[in-house]
PDB file of C-alpha atoms in Angstrom:
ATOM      1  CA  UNK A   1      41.246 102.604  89.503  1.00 79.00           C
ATOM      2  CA  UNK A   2      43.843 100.173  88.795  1.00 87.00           C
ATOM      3  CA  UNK A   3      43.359  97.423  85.712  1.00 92.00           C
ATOM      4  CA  UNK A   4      44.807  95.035  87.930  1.00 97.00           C
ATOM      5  CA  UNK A   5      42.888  94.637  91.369  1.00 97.00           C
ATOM      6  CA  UNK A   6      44.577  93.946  94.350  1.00 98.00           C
ATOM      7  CA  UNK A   7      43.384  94.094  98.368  1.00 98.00           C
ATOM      8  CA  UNK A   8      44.395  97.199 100.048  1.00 97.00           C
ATOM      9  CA  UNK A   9      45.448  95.353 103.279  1.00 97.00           C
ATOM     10  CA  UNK A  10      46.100  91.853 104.324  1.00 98.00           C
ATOM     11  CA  UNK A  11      47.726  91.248 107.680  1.00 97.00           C
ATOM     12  CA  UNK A  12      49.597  87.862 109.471  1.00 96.00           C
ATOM     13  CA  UNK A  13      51.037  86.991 112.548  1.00 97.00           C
ATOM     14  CA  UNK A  14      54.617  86.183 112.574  1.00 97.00           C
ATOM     15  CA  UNK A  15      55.075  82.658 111.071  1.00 97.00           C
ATOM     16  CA  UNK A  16      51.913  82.540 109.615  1.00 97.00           C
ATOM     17  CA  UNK A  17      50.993  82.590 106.012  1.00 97.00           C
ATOM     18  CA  UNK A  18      49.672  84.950 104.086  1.00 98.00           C
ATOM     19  CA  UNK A  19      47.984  85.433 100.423  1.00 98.00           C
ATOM     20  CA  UNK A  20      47.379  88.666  98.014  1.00 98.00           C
ATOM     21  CA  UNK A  21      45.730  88.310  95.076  1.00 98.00           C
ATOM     22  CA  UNK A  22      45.572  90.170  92.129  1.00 98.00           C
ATOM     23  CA  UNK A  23      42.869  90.000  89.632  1.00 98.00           C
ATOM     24  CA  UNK A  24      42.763  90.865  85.689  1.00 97.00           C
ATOM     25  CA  UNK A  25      40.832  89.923  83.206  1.00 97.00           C
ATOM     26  CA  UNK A  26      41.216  88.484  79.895  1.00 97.00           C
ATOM     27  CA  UNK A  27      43.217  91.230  78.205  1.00 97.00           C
ATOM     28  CA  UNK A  28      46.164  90.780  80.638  1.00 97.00           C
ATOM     29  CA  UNK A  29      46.551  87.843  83.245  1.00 97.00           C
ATOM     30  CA  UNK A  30      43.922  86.119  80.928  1.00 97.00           C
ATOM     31  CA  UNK A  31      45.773  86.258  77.652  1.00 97.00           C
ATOM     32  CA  UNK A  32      48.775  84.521  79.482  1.00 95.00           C
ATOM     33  CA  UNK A  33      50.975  87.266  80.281  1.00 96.00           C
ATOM     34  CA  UNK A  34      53.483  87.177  83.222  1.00 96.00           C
ATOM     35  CA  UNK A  35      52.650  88.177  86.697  1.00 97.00           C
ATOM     36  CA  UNK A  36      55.242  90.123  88.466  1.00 98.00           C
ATOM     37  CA  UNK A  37      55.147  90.975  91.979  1.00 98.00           C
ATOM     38  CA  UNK A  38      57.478  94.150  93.445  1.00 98.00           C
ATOM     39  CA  UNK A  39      58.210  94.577  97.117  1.00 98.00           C
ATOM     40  CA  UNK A  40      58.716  98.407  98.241  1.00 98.00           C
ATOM     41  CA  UNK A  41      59.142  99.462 101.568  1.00 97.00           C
ATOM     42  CA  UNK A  42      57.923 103.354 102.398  1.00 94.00           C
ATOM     43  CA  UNK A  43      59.698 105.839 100.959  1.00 94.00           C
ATOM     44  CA  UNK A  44      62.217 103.452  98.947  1.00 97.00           C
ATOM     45  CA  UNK A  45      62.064 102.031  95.331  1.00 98.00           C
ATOM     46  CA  UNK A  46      60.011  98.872  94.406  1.00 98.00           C
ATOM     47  CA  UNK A  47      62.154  95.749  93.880  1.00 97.00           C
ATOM     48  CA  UNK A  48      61.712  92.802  91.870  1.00 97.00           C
ATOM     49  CA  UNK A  49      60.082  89.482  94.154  1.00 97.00           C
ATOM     50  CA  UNK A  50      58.789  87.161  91.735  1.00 96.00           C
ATOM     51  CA  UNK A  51      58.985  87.235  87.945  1.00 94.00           C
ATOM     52  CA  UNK A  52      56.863  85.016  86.349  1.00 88.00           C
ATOM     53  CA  UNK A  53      55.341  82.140  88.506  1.00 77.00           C
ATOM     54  CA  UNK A  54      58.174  81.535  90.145  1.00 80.00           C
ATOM     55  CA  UNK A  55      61.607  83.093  89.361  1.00 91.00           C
ATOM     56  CA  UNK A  56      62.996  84.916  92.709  1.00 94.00           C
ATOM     57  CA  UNK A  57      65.794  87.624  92.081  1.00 92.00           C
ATOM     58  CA  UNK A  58      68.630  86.002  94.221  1.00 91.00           C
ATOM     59  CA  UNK A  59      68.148  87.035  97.694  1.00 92.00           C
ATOM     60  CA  UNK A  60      64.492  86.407  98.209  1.00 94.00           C
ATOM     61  CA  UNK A  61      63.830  83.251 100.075  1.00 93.00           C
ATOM     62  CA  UNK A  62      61.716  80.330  98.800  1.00 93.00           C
ATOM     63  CA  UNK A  63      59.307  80.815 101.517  1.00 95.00           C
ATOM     64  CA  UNK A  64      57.732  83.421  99.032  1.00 96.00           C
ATOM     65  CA  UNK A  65      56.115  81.997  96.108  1.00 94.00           C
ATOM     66  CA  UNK A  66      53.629  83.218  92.979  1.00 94.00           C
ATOM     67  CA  UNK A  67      50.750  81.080  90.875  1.00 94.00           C
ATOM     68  CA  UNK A  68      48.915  81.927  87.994  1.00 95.00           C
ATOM     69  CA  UNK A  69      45.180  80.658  87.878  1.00 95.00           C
ATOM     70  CA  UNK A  70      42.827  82.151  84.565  1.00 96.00           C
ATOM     71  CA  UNK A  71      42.374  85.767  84.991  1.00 97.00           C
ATOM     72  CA  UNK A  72      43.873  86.060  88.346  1.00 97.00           C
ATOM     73  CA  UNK A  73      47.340  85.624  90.244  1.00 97.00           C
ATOM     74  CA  UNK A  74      48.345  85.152  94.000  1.00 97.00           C
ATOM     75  CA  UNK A  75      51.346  86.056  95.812  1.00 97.00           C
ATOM     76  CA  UNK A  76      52.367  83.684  98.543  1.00 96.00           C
ATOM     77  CA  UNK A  77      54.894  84.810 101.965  1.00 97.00           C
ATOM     78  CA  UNK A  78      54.729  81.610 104.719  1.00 97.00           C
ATOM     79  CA  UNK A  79      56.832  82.223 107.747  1.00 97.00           C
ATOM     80  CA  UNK A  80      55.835  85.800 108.421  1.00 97.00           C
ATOM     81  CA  UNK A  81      58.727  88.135 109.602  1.00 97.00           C
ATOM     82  CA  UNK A  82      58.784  91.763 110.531  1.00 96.00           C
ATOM     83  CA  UNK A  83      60.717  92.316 107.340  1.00 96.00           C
ATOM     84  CA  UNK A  84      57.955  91.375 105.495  1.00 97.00           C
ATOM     85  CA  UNK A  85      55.565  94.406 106.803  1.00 97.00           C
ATOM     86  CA  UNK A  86      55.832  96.539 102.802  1.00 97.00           C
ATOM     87  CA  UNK A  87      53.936  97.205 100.195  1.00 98.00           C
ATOM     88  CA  UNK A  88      53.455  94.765  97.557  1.00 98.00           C
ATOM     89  CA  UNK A  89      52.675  95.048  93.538  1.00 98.00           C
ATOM     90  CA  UNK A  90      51.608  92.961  91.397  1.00 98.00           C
ATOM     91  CA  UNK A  91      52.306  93.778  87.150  1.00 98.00           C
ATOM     92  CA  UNK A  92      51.614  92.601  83.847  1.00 97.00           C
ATOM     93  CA  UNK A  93      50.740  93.875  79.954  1.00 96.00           C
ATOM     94  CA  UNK A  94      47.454  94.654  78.771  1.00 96.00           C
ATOM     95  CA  UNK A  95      46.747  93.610  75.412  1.00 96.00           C
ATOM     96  CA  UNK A  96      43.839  96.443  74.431  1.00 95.00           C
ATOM     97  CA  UNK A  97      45.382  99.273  76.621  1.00 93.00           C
ATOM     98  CA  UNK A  98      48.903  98.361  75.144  1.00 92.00           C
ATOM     99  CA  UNK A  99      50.597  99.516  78.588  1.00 93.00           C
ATOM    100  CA  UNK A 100      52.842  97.431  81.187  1.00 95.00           C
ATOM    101  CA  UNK A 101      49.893  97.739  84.221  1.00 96.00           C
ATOM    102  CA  UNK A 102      50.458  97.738  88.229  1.00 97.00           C
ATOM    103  CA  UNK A 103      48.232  96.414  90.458  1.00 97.00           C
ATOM    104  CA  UNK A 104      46.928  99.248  93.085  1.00 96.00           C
ATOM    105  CA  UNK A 105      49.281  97.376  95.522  1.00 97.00           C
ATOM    106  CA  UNK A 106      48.921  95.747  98.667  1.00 98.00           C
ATOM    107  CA  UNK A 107      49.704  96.691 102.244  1.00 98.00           C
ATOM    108  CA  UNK A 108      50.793  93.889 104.291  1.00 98.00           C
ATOM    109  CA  UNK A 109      51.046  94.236 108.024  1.00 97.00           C
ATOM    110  CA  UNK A 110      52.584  92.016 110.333  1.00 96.00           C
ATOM    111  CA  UNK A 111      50.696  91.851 113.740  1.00 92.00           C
TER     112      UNK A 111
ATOM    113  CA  UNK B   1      76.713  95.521  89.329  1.00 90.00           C
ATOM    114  CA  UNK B   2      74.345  97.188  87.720  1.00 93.00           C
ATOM    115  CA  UNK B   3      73.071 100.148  88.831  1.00 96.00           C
ATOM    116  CA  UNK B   4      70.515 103.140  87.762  1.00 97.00           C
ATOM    117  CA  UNK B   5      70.376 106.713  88.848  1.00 98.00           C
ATOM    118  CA  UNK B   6      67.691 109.413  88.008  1.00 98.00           C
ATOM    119  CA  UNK B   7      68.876 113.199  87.797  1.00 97.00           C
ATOM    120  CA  UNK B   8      66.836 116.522  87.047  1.00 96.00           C
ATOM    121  CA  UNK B   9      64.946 119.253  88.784  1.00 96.00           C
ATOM    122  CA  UNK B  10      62.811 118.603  91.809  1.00 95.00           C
ATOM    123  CA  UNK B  11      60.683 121.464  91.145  1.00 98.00           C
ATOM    124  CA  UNK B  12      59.320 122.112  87.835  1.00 98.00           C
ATOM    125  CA  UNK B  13      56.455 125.248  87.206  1.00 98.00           C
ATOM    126  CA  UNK B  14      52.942 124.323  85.761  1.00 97.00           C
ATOM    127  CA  UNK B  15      52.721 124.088  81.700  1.00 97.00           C
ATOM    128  CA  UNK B  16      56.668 123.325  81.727  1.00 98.00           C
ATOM    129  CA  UNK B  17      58.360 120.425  80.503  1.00 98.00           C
ATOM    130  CA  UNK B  18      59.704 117.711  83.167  1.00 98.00           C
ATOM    131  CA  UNK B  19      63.129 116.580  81.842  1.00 98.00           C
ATOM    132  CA  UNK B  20      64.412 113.643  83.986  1.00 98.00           C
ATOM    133  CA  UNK B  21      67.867 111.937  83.055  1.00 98.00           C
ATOM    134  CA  UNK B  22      68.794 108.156  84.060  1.00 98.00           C
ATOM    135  CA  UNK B  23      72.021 107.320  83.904  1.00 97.00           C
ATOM    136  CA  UNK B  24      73.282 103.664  83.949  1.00 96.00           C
ATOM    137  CA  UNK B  25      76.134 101.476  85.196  1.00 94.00           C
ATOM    138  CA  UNK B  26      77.013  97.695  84.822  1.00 91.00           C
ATOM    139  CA  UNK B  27      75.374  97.496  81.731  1.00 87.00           C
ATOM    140  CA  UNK B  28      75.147  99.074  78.095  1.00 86.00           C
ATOM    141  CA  UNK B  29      72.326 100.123  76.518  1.00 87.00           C
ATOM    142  CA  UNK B  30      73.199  99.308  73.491  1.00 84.00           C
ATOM    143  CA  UNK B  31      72.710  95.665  74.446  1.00 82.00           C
ATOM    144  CA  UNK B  32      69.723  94.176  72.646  1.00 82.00           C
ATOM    145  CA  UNK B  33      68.598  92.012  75.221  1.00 84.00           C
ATOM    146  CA  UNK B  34      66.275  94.981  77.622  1.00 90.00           C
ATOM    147  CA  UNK B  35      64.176  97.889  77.285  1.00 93.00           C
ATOM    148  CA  UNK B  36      64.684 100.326  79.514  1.00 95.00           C
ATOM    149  CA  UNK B  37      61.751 102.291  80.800  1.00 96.00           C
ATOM    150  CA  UNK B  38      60.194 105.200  83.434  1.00 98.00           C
ATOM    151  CA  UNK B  39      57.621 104.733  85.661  1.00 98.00           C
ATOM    152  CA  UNK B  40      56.153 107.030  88.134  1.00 98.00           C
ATOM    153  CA  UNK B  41      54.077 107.359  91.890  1.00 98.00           C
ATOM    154  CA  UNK B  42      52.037 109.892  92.891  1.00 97.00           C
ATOM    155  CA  UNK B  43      52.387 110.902  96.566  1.00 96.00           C
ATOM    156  CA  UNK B  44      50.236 107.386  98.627  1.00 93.00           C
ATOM    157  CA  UNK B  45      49.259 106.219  95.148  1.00 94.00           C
ATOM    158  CA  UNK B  46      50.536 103.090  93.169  1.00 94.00           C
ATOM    159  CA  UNK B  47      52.888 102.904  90.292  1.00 96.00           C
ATOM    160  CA  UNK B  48      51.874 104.406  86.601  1.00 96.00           C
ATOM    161  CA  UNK B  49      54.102 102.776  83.638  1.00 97.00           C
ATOM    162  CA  UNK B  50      54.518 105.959  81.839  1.00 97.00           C
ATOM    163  CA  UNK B  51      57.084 104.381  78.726  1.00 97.00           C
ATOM    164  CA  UNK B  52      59.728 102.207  77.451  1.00 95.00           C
ATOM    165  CA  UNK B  53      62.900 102.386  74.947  1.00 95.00           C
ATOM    166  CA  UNK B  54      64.709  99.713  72.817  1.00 92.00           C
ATOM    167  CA  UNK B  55      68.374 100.341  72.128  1.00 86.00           C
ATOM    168  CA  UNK B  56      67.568 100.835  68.384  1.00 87.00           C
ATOM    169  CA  UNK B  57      65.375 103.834  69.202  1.00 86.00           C
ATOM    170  CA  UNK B  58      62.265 102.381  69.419  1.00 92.00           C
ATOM    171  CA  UNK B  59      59.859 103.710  72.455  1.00 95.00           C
ATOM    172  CA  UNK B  60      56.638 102.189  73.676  1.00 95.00           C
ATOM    173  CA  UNK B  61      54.553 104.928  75.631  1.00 96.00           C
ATOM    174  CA  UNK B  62      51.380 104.969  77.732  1.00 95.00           C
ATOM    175  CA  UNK B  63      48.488 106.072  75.597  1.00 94.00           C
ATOM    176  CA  UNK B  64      47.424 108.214  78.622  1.00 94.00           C
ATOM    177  CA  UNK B  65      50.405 110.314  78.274  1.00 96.00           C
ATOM    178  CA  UNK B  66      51.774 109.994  74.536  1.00 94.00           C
ATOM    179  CA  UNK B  67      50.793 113.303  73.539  1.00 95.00           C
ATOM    180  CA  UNK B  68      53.562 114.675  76.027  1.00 98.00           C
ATOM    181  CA  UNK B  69      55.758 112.426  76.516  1.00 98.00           C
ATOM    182  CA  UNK B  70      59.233 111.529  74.725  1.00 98.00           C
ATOM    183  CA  UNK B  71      61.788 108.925  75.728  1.00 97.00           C
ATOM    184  CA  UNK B  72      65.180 109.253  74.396  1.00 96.00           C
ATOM    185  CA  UNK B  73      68.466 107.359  74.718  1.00 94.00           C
ATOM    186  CA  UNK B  74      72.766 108.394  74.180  1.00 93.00           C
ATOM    187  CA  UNK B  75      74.429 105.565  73.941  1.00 90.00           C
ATOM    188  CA  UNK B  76      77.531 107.567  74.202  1.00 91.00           C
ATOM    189  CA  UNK B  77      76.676 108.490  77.805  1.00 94.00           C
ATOM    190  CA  UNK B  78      74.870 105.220  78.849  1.00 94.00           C
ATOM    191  CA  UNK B  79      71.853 107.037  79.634  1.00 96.00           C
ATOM    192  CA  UNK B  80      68.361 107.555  78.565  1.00 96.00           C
ATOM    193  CA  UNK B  81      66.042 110.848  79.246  1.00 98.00           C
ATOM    194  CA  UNK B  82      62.075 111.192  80.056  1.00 98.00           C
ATOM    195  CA  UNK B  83      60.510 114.933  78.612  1.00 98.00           C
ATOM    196  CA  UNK B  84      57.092 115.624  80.111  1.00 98.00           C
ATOM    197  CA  UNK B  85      55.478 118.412  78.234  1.00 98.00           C
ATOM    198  CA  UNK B  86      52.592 120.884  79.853  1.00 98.00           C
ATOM    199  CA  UNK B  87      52.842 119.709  83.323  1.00 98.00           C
ATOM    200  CA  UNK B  88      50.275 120.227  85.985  1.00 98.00           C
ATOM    201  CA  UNK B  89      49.838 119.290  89.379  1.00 97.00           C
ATOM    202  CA  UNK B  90      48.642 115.696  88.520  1.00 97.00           C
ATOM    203  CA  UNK B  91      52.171 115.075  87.394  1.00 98.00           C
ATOM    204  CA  UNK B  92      53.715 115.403  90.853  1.00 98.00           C
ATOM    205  CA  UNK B  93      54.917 112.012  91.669  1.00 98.00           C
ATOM    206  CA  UNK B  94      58.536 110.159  92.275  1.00 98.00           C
ATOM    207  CA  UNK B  95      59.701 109.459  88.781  1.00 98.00           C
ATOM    208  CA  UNK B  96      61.428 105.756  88.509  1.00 98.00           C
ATOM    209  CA  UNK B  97      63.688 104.583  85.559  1.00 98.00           C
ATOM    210  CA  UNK B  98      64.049 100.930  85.029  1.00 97.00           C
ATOM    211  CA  UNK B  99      65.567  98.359  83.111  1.00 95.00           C
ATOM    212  CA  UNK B 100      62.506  95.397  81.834  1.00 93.00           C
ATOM    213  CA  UNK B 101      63.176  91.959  80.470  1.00 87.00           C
ATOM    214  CA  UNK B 102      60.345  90.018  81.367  1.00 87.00           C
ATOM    215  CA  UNK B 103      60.012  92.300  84.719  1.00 94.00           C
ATOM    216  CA  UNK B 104      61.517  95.706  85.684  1.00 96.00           C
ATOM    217  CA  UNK B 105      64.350  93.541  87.128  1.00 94.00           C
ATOM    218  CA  UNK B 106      66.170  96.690  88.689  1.00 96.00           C
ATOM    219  CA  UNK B 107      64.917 100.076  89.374  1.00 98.00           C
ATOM    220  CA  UNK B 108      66.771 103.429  90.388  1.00 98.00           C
ATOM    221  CA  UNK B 109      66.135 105.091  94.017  1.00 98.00           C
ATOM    222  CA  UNK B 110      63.701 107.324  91.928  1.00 98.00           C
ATOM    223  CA  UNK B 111      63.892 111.176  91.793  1.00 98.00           C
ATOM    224  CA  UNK B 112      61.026 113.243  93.574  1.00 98.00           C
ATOM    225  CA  UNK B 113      59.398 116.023  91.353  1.00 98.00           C
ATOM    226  CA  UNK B 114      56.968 118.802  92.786  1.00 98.00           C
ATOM    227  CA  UNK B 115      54.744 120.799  89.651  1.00 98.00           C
ATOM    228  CA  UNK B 116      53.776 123.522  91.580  1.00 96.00           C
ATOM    229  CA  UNK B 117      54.185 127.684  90.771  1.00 94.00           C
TER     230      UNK B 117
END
C-alpha cells in the first residue's frame, strides 16, 4: 500500500478534462513538500510532468497543470488526446519514513 | 544532452547480490547541484525509491532496504553503482537510475532484472 494514495483509473473523452488526485497526510504533502507528477507509458521509463505546482519540463503543454491543497494534490490534463492514455505518478518526501514516496499511480484511459 | 544508462545482469540467482551500473552523459557528477538516485518497479506494480547519492559520498537509502543496499559513485567514470545483497524473488523489478533536484528530472530506460534459480 502506497503512502501516497492515488485512484487506480480515471477515464475522459477526447477534449474533455480530467483530474487525479493524490492524497498524503501530514508527514509529506502536509508538511509542505513538493508534489511531482511522472508520466510513463507501458513498458517505457517514467518522465518528469510537473515539478512542483507548476513547473513543466519543456515539452509538456500548459493544458496540463498541478495544485497543492493541505494534505492532498491534483493533477490536471484539459483537452484530452490519445497521447494522453499512460500511467501517471504522483511523488513527494516523507518526513517520519525519511524516503522520496510514489503514489500507487494512476491509469488514465481515453475513451 | 543529458543522458543516463543502466548496465548489469538481467538474471541474478536467489541470496546473490544485484550489482547494477548507471552510467551518465551531459553532466558530471561531481557537480554539487543533484543527487543522483535508483528506483525500482516490480512487474504491474508502482515505483519503490530504493536510494540516493551526493557527489561528496553521501547516500540516503530506503529504511526498507538499508540493510542490503549500497550506493556508490566514480567520478572518474561518470557513473554511480546500486549493490543489492541476499536477493529473493521480491526483488524482481526494472531497476531505474535517476538524477533528483527537486524531482527525478531525467531517468534512464531502466534495466530489467529476473531473481530467480
Amino acid at each position: 500500500q502506497s503512502v501516497l494514495t492515488q485512484p487506480p483509473s480515471v477515464s475522459g473523452a477526447p477534449g474533455q478534462k480530467v483530474t487525479i488526485s493524490c492524497i498524503g497526510n501530514s508527514s509529506n504533502i502536509g508538511a509542505g513538500y513538493e508534489v511531482h507528477w511522472y508520466k510513463q507509458f507501458p513498458g517505457t521509463a517514467p518522465k518528469l510532468l510537473i515539478s512542483g505546482r507548476s513547473n513543466r519540463p519543456s515539452g509538456v503543454p500548459d493544458r496540463v497543470s498541478g495544485s497543492k491543497s493541505g494534505t492532498s494534490a491534483s493533477l490536471a490534463i484539459a483537452g484530452l488526446q490519445a497521447d494522453d492514455e499512460a500511467d501517471y505518478y504522483c511523488q513527494s518526501y516523507d518526513k517520519s519514513l525519511n524516503i522520496w514516496v510514489f503514489g500507487g499511480g494512476t491509469r488514465l484511459n481515453v475513451l | 544532452q543529458l543522458q543516463l544508462q543502466e548496465s548489469g545482469p538481467g538474471l541474478v540467482r536467489p541470496s546473490e547480490t544485484l550489482s547494477l551500473t548507471c552510467s551518465v552523459s551531459g553532466d558530471s557528477l561531481s557537480s554539487d547541484a543533484y543527487f543522483w538516485g535508483w528506483i525500482r518497479q516490480p512487474p504491474g506494480k508502482g515505483l519503490e525509491w530504493i536510494g540516493n547519492i551526493f557527489y561528496r559520498g553521501n547516500t540516503f537509502y530506503n529504511p526498507s532496504l538499508k540493510s542490503r543496499v549500497i550506493i556508490s559513485l566514480d567520478t572518474s567514470k561518470n557513473q554511480f553503482s546500486l549493490k543489492l545483497s541476499s536477493v529473493t524473488a521480491a526483488d524482481t523489478a526494472v531497476y531505474y537510475c535517476a538524477r533528483r533536484h527537486n524531482s527525478f528530472d531525467t531517468w534512464g530506460q531502466g534495466t530489467q532484472v529476473t531473481v530467480s534459480s
